[in-house]
Structure formats: structure tokens, C-alpha cells
Short mmCIF file of C-alpha atoms and ligand atoms in Angstrom, two decimals:
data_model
loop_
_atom_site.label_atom_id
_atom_site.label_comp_id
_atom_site.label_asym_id
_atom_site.label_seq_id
_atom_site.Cartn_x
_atom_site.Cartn_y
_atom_site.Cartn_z
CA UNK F 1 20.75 -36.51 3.09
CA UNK F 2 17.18 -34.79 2.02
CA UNK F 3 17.37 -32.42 4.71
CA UNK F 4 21.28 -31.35 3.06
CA UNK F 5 20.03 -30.84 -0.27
CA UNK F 6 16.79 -28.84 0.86
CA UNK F 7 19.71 -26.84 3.07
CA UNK F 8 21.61 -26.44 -0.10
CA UNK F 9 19.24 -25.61 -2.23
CA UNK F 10 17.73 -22.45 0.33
CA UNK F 11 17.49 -18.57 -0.42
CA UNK F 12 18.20 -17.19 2.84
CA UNK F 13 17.24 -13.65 3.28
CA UNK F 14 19.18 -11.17 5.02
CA UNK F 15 19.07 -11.23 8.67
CA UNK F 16 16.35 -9.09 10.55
CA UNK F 17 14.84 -9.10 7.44
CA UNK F 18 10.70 -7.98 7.85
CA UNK F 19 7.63 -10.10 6.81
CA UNK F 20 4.47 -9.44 7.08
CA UNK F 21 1.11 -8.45 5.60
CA UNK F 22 -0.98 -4.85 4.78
CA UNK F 23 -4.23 -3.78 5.28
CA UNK F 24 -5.68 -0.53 4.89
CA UNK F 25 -8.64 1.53 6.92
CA UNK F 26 -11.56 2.08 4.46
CA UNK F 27 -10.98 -1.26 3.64
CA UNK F 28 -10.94 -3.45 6.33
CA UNK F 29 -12.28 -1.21 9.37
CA UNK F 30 -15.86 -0.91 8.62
CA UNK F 31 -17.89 1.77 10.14
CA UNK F 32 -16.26 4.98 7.82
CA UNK F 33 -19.11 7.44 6.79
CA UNK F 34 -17.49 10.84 6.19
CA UNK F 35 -15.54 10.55 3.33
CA UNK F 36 -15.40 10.73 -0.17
CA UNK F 37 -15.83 7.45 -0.77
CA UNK F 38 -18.49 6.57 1.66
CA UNK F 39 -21.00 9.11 -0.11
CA UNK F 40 -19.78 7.96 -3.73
CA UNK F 41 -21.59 4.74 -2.42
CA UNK F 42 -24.44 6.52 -0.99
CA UNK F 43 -24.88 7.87 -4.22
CA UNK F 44 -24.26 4.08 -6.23
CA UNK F 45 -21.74 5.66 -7.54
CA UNK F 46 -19.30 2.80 -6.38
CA UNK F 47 -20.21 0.07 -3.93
CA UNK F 48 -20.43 0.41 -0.01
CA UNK F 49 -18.05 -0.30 2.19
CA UNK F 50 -20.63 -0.51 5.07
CA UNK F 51 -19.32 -3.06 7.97
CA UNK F 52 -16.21 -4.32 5.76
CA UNK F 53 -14.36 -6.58 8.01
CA UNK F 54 -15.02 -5.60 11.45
CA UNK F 55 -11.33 -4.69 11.72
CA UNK F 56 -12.06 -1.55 13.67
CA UNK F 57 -13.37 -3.83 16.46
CA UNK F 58 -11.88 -7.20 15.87
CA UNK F 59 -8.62 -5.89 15.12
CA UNK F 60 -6.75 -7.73 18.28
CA UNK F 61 -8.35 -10.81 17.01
CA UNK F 62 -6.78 -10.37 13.45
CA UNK F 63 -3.16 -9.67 14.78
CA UNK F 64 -3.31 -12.96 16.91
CA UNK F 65 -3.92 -14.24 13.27
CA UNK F 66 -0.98 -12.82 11.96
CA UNK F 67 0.63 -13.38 14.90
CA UNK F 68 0.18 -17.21 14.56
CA UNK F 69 1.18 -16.87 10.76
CA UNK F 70 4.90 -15.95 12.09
CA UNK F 71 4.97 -12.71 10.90
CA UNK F 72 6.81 -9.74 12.68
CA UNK F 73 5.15 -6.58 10.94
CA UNK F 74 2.27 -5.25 9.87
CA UNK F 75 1.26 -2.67 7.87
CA UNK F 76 -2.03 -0.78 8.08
CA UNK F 77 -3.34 2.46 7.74
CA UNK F 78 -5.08 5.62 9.87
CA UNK F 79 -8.18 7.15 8.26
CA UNK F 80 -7.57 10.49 8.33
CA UNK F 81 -11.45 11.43 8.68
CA UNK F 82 -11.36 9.36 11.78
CA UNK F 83 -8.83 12.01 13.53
CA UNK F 84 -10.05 14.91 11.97
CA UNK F 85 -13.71 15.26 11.04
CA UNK F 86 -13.87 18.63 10.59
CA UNK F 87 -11.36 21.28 9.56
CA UNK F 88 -9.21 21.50 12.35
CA UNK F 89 -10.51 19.58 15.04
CA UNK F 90 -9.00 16.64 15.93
CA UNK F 91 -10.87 13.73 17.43
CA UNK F 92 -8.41 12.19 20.10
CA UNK F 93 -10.67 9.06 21.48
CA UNK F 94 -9.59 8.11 17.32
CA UNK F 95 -5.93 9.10 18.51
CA UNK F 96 -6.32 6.42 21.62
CA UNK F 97 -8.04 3.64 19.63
CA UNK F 98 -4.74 3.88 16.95
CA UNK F 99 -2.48 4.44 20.43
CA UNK F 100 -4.12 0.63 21.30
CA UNK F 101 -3.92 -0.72 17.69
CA UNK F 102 -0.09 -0.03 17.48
CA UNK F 103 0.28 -1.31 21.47
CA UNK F 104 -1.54 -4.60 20.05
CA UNK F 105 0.78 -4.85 17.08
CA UNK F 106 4.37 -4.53 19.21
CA UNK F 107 2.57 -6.82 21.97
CA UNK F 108 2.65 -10.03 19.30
CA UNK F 109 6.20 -8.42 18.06
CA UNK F 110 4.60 -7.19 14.67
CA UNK F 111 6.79 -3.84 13.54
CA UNK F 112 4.43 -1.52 12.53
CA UNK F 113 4.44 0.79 10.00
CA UNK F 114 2.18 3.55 9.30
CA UNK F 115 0.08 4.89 6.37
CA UNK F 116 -1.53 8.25 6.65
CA UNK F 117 -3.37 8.64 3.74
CA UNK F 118 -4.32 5.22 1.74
CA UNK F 119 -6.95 6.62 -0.90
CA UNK F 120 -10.24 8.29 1.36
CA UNK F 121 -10.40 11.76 1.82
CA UNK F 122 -12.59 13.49 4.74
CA UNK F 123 -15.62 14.87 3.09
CA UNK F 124 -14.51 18.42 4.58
CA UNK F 125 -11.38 18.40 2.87
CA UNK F 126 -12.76 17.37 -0.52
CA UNK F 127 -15.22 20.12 -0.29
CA UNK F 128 -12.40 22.08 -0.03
CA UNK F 129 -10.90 21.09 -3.75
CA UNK F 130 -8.95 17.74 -2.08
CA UNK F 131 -5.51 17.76 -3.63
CA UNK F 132 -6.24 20.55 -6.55
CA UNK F 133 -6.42 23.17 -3.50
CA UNK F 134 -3.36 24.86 -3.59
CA UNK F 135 -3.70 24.83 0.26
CA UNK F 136 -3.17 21.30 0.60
CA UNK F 137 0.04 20.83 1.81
CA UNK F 138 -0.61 23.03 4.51
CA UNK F 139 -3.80 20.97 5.73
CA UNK F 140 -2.57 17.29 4.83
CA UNK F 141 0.66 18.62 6.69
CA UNK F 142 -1.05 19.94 9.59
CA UNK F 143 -2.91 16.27 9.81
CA UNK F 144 0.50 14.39 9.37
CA UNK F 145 1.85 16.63 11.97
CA UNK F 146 -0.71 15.73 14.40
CA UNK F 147 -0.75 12.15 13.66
CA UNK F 148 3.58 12.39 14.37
CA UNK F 149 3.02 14.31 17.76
CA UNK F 150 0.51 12.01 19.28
CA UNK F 151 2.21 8.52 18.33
CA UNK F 152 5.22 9.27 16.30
CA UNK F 153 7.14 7.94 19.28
CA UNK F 154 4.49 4.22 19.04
CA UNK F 155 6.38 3.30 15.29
CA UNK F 156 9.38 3.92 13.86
CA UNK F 157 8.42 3.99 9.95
CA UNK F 158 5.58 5.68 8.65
CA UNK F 159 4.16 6.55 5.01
CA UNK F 160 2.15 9.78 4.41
CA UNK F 161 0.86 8.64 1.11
CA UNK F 162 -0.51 5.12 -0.53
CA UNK F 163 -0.16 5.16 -4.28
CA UNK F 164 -0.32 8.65 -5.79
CA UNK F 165 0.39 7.67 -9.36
CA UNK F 166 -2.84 5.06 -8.84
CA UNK F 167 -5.16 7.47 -7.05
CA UNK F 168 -4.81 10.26 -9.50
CA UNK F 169 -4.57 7.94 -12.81
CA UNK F 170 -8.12 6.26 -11.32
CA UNK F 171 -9.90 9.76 -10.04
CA UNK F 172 -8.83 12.63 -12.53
CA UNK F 173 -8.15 10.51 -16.00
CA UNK F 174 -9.89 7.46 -16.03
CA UNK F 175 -12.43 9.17 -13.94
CA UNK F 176 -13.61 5.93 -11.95
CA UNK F 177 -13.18 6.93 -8.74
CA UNK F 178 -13.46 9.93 -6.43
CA UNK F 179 -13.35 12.65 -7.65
CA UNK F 180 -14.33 10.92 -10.75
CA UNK F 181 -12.50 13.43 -13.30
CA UNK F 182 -11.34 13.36 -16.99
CA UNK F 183 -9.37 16.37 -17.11
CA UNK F 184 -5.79 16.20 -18.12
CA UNK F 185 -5.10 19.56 -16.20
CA UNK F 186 -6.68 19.20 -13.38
CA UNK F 187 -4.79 15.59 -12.99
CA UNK F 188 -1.41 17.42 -13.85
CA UNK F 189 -2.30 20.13 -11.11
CA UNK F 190 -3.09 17.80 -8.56
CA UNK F 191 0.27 15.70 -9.23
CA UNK F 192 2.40 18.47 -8.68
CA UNK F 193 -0.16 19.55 -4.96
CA UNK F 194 0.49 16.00 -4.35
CA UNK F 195 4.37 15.93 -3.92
CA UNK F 196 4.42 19.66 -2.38
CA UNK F 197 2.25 17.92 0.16
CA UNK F 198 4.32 15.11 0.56
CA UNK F 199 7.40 17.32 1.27
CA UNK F 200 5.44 19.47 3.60
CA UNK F 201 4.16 16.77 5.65
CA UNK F 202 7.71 14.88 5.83
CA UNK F 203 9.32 18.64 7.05
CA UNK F 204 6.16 18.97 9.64
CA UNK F 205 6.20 15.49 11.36
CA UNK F 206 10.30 15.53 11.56
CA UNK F 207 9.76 18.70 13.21
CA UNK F 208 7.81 16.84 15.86
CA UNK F 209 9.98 13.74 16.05
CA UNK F 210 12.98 13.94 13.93
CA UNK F 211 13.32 9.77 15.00
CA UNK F 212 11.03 8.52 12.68
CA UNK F 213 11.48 7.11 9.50
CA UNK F 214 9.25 8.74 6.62
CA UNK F 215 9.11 7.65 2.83
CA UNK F 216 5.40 6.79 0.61
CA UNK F 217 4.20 3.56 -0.97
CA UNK F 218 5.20 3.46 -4.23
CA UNK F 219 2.98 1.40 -7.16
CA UNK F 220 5.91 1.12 -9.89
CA UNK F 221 5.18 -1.76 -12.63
CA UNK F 222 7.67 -3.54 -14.92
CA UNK F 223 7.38 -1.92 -18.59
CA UNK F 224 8.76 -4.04 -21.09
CA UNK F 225 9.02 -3.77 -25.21
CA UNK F 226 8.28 -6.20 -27.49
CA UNK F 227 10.71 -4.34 -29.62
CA UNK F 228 10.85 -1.42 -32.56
CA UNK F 229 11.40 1.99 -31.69
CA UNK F 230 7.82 2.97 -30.87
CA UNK F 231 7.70 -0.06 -28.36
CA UNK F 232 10.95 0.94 -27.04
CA UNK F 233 9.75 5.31 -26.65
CA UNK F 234 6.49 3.53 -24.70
CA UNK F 235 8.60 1.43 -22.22
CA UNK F 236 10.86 4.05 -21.27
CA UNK F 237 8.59 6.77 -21.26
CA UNK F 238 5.88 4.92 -18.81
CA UNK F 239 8.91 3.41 -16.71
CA UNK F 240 10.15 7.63 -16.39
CA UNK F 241 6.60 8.74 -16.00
CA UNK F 242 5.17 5.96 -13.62
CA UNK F 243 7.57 4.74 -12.13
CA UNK F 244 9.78 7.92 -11.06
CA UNK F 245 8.16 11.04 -11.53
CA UNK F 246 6.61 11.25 -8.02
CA UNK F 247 9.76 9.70 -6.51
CA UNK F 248 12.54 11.98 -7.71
CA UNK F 249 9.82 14.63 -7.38
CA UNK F 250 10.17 13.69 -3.56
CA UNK F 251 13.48 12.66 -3.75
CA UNK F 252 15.08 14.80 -0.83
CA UNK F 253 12.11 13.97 1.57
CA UNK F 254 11.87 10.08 1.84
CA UNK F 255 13.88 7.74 4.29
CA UNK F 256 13.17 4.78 3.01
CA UNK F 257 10.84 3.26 -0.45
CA UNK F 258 7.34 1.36 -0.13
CA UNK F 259 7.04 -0.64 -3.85
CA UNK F 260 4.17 -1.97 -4.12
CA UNK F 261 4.20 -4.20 -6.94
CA UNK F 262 0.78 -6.00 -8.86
CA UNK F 263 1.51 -5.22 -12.77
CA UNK F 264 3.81 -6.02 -15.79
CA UNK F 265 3.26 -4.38 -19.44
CA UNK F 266 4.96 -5.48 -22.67
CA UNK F 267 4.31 -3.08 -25.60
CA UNK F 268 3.94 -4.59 -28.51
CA UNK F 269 4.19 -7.88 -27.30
CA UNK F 270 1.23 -10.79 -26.64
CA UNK F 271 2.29 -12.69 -23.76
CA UNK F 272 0.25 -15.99 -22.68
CA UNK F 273 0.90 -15.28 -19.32
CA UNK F 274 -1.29 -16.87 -16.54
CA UNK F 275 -3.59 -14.39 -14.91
CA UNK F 276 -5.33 -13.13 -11.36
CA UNK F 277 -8.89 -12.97 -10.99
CA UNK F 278 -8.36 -9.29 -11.40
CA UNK F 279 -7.46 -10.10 -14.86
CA UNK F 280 -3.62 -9.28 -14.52
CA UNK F 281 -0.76 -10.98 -16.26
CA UNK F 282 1.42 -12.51 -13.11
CA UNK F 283 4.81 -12.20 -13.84
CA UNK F 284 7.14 -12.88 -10.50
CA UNK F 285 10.73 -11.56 -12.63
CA UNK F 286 8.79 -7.63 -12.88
CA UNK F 287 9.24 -7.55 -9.49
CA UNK F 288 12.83 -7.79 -9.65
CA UNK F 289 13.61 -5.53 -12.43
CA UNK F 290 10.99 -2.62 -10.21
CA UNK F 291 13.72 -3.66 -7.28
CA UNK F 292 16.78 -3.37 -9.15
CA UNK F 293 15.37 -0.32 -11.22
CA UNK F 294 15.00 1.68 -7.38
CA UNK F 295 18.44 1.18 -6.55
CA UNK F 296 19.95 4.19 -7.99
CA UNK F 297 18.11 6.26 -4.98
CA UNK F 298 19.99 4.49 -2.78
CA UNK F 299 17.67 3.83 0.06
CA UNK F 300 16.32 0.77 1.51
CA UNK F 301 13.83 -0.76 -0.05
CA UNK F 302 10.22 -2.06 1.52
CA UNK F 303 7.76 -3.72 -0.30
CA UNK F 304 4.97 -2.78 0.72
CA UNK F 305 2.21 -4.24 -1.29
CA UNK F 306 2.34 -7.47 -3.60
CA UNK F 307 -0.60 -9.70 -3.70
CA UNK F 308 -3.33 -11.72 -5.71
CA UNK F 309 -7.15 -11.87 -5.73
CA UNK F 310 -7.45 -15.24 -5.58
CA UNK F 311 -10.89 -16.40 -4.38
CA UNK F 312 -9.93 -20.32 -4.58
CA UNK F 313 -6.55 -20.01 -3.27
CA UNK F 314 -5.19 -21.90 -6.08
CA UNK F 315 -2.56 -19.65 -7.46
CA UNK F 316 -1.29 -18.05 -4.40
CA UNK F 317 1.12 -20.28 -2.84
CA UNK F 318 2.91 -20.50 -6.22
CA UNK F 319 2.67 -16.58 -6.68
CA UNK F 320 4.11 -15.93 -3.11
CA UNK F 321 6.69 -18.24 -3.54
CA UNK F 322 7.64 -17.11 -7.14
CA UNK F 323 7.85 -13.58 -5.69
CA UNK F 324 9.53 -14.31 -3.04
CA UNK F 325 12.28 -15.70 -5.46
CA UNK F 326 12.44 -12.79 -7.53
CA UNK F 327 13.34 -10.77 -4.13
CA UNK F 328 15.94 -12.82 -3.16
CA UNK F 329 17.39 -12.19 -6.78
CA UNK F 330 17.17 -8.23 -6.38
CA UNK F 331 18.82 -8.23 -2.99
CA UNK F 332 21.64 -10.64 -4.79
CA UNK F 333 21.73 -8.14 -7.61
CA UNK F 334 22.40 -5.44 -4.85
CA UNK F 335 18.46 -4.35 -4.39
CA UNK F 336 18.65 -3.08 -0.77
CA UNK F 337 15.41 -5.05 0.55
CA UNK F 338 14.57 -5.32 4.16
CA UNK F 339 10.88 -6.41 4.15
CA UNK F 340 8.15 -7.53 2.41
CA UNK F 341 4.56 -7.25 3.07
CA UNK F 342 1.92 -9.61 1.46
CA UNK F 343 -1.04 -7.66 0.27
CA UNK F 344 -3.40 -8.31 2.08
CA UNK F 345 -3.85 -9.80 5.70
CA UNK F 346 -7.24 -10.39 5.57
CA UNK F 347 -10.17 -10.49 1.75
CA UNK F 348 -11.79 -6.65 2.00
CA UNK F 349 -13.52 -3.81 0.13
CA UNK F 350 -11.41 -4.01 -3.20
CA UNK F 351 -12.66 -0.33 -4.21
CA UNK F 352 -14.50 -0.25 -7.39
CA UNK F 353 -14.85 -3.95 -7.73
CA UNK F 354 -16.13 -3.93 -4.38
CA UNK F 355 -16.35 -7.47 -1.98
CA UNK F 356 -15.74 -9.49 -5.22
CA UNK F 357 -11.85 -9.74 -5.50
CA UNK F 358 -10.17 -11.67 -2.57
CA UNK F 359 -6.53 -11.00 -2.08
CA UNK F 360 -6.69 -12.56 1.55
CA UNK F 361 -4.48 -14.48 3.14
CA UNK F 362 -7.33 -15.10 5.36
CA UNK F 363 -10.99 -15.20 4.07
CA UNK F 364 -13.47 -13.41 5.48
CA UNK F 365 -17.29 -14.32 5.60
CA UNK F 366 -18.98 -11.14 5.02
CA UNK F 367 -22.29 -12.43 7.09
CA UNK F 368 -20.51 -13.84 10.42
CA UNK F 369 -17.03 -12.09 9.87
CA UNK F 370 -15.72 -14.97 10.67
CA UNK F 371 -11.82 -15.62 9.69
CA UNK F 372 -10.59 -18.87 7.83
CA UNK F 373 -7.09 -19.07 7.18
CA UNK F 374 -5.93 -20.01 3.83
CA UNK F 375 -3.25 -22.81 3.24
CA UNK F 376 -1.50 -20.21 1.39
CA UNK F 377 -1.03 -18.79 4.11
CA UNK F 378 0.42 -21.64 5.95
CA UNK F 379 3.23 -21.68 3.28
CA UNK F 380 4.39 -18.42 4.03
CA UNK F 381 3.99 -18.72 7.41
CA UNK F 382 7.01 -21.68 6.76
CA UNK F 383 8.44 -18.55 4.54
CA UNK F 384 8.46 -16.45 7.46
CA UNK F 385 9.80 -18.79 10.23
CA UNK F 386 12.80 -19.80 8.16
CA UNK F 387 13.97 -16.25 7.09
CA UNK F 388 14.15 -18.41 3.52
CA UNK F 389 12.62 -20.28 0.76
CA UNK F 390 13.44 -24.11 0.56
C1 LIG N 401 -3.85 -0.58 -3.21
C2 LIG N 401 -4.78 -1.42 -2.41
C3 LIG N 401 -5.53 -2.37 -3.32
C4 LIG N 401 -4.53 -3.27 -4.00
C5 LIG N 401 -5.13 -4.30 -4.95
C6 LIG N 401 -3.18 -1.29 -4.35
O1 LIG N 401 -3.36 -0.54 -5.51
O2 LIG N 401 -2.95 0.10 -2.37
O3 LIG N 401 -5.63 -0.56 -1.71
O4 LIG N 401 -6.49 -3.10 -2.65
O5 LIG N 401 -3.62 -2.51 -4.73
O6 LIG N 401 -5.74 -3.68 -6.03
#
């Protein structure tokens, strides 16, 4: 009788449907020196990323984790100073070590896909002006390119980009991170460099295997009004801004769309919302208007980051769960979702907030890098196995 009503009371997802978790380089891999970031944390700037998790070396060890936690993908991300450290020259024992990370991933039947550029730039290519150089597309392109000729035919879907909207908001107006700018122009510039070299790179790597799948993770949030006109102009100009100037900007030149999905803002209105330890509102139903709101483009739909720093692990269950639910009501409102990916895998280097946020599924001690998994984890491992929520 139980065992009927939990049946009855199930959100299956669609069949084949993807779940998994994200990680990205700088983050996780330890060991990263030559870009922008590192020296921002030579210089105190922001803090070091030094050893992180280990991930560069213990890497096979953390997909057996995943692995165990039923999952069948994984995304994670190649550091782009890694395969080319200077202009030009490409470093392929870096090629080989991401050949053996993507042979890893399909060996415990985790679907890979691929981020090419998740936040760190090579300290050559900064030097250079970064993503103000008018060259850019051209360089980041000839990188992609390489990347998509070496092991384009190891994964099927691949992202050039991680976030534009979040990198350029953080580095050129809020001036917190690399390059750590405050100039309105310069940020405008860049935006425009950005999606030039997000076309380029998606013409260059089809060129070298037209198979693949290309498209960028996306951070769109869920702008509400509290209502009045001014509210109203607020919600709907962030939502066009935010939310789809890079896309439509790209619009010809993606296969599918990463959403990665963290934040919900109501003008005008004070909402007693419960919060992260981040210190942002959690509100499971944004992600299903950011789902429905991507449907007009009319391709499928990965999401690619949602997560929670969590250092107790006593919201995340809940949050997974409630997220989880507000998928299933996209695809049922005719969202075309086909995977999600838990942000992240494993606690790492949370950028300017450094070791202190932990959006793990597994916990990492910093000292003996050993791995604990989380019992939220466990309960989307359950997620996971059954293709459903009970
Ligand atoms: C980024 C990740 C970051 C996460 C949590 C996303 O903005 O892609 O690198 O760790 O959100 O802040």
C-alpha cells in the first residue's frame, strides 16, 4: 500500500535524462600559477588557491566518488593556461592528462561535458588586454580550436565560456576581481569581445569536428517586482539585460543552453526568505520561471550549475530536493530539460570568499584532502538512481 502511494505520488523525469555534478579547474585542481588569478593572490589581492583540492592528482579518486553517488555526468573544466602557457604554444603532456581525465569519466559511465574557459585567464593573454583586445576572438578561438582537434572526438558537449554576465559584472564594474575595473566602457567593450569570441570559437572548433555539441553556461536569475511601474521597468529591464543579452547576442552559435541558476531578486519587495551561507535568498520556483523563460530559443536545456554553500549540510537536502521539483515543473510546462548538474562535486576555492563557502556535496579537509561524503549527497544519489523524486 505505502510503496503505491510513494509510486503515485513520484515526479519521474524524462528518460535518459543526465545527473550529475560540476567542478571547475582553478578551483578544484590545485597547482595553477600562471594566471590572472594566481598573481592577484600573490599580490593579497584575493586569496590563494595554492593546493585547492588535489583534483589535478586525485581526480580518479573523486569520480569513483561520483561514481558511487549514481551519477552519469560530470561537468568540469580545462584551464586554458595549462594547454597554452605562452602565446601560441601548446603544452600537449596538459592535452594527455585531460585525454585521461575524460577516459576516467566515460570508464565509470559519467557523460562529460566540457568547459573551456571557467573565469582564469593565462597571464600572457591578460597582458595582452584579456577580453578588451580586439584580437580576442582570434586567440580564445585559436585555443578552442586546439582544445576541439585534440579531444573533440573524447565528449560530445562542450562549453567555451562559464558565466560571462558574472565575470564581467565582478571584474570591470564592481571591480572585485581580475581585472579589478570600474569602468562602464571598458565593461561594455569587453561584452561585446566576449560574444564575437564566443561565435568565433563555436565556427573554429565545428570546423575541426562538426559532431560536437557547443553552447556556454549561462548565470540567468529570476527578477521579480514587488509592483508599481518603476519595480516593474527594473524586472524587465535586468531579466532583458541579464538574462538575454549575451544569449541572443550568440543566438545563431549555441547547440544547446547551460543555466546555471543561484539567485532570485524582487524589486521593491522584502521577502523573509531563508538564506545560504553566501547570504542568498533560496527560492526553488526562480528556477522554474529561468527554465520556462529559455524556452522561446528553442534548444535543450542543461543546467549546469545550481548549488548551496552549506558548511553544516543542513539546508541542502531540502534545497536539492526543492529544486529538483521546480525542474520537473518546467519540463511539465514544456521547459526542454535533459540534465542537471549539482554545483559542486566536491567544497573548493569559492573565488573571492576563498576556502570559506562550502557548496560540496563532498567535504574536503584542506590539511589531509581527505573526502567525506555528505548525507546530502546520499539523497540525491536516491534522486539519481530513480530517474525521480518520491
Ligand atoms: C560559478 C562557480 C561558483 C559558483 C558559486 C558560479 O557563479 O560558475 O565558479 O563557484 O557560482 O558561487
Amino acid at each position: 500500500m505505502k510503496k503505491n502511494v510513494s509510486a503515485r505520488n513520484a515526479l519521474e523525469f524524462p528518460k535518459g535524462f543526465l545527473w550529475g555534478s560540476a567542478t571547475a579547474s582553478y578551483q578544484v585542481e590545485g597547482g595553477i600559477e600562471n594566471v590572472d588569478w594566481a598573481e592577484a593572490g600573490r599580490k593579497k589581492k584575493v586569496p590563494i588557491t595554492g593546493k585547492a583540492c588535489d583534483h589535478y592528482n586525485l581526480y580518479e579518486k573523486d569520480f569513483d566518488i561520483a561514481k558511487s553517488l549514481s551519477q552519469n555526468t560530470h561537468r568540469f573544466s580545462i584551464e586554458w593556461a595549462r594547454i597554452e602557457p605562452e602565446e601560441g604554444k601548446f603544452d600537449d603532456r596538459e592535452i594527455e592528462h585531460y585525454r585521461k581525465v575524460l577516459h576516467v569519466l566515460k570508464a565509470r559511465g559519467l557523460e562529460p561535458f566540457v568547459t573551456l574557459w571557467h573565469f582564469t585567464l593565462p597571464i600572457w593573454f591578460r597582458d595582452k588586454g584579456g577580453f578588451e583586445n580586439k584580437k580576442a576572438p582570434e586567440i580564445f578561438g585559436r585555443y578552442c580550436a586546439y582544445v576541439a582537434e585534440k579531444l573533440g572526438s573524447e565528449a560530445k558537449f562542450w562549453m567555451t565560456m562559464n558565466e560571462p554576465m558574472v565575470w564581467l559584472g565582478n571584474g570591470y564594474l564592481r571591480g572585485g576581481w581580475p581585472p579589478f575595473k570600474r569602468d562602464i566602457l571598458k565593461y561594455w567593450k569587453a561584452l561585446k569581445i566576449l560574444m564575437k569570441s564566443h561565435r568565433f570559437a563555436y565556427i573554429e572548433m565545428k570546423k575541426k569536428n562538426p559532431s560536437i555539441q557547443i553552447g556556454i553556461a549561462k548565470q540567468n536569475m529570476d527578477f521579480g517586482s514587488g509592483g508599481g511601474w518603476w519595480n516593474d521597468v527594473r524586472a524587465n529591464f535586468s531579466r532583458k539585460f541579464w538574462n538575454h543579452k549575451f544569449l541572443k547576442g550568440i543566438r545563431e552559435c549555441q547547440d544547446f543552453i547551460g543555466v546555471n541558476y543561484y539567485r532570485h531578486i524582487a524589486f521593491g519587495k522584502l521577502e523573509n526568505l531563508p538564506r545560504t551561507d553566501m547570504g542568498w535568498t533560496i527560492y526553488p520556483d526562480g528556477l522554474r520561471n529561468v527554465l520556462l523563460e529559455l524556452k522561446e530559443y528553442k534548444k535543450p536545456l542543461y543546467i549546469t550549475e545550481n548549488g548551496i554553500a552549506d558548511a553544516n549540510d543542513s539546508q541542502r537536502g531540502k534545497f536539492i530536493k526543492d529544486h529538483l521539483v521546480a525542474v520537473h515543473q518546467a519540463i511539465q510546462g514544456g521547459a526542454d530539460v535533459r540534465g542537471f548538474f549539482y554545483w559542486s562535486l566536491l567544497d573548493n576555492y569559492e573565488w573571492a570568499e576563498g576556502f570559506t563557502k562550502r557548496f560540496g556535496l563532498v567535504k574536503i579537509n584542506y590539511d589531509t584532502m581527505e573526502r567525506t561524503i555528505r548525507p546530502s549527497a546520499l539523497l540525491y544519489k536516491k534522486i539519481c538512481e530513480m530517474n525521480s523524486i518520491s
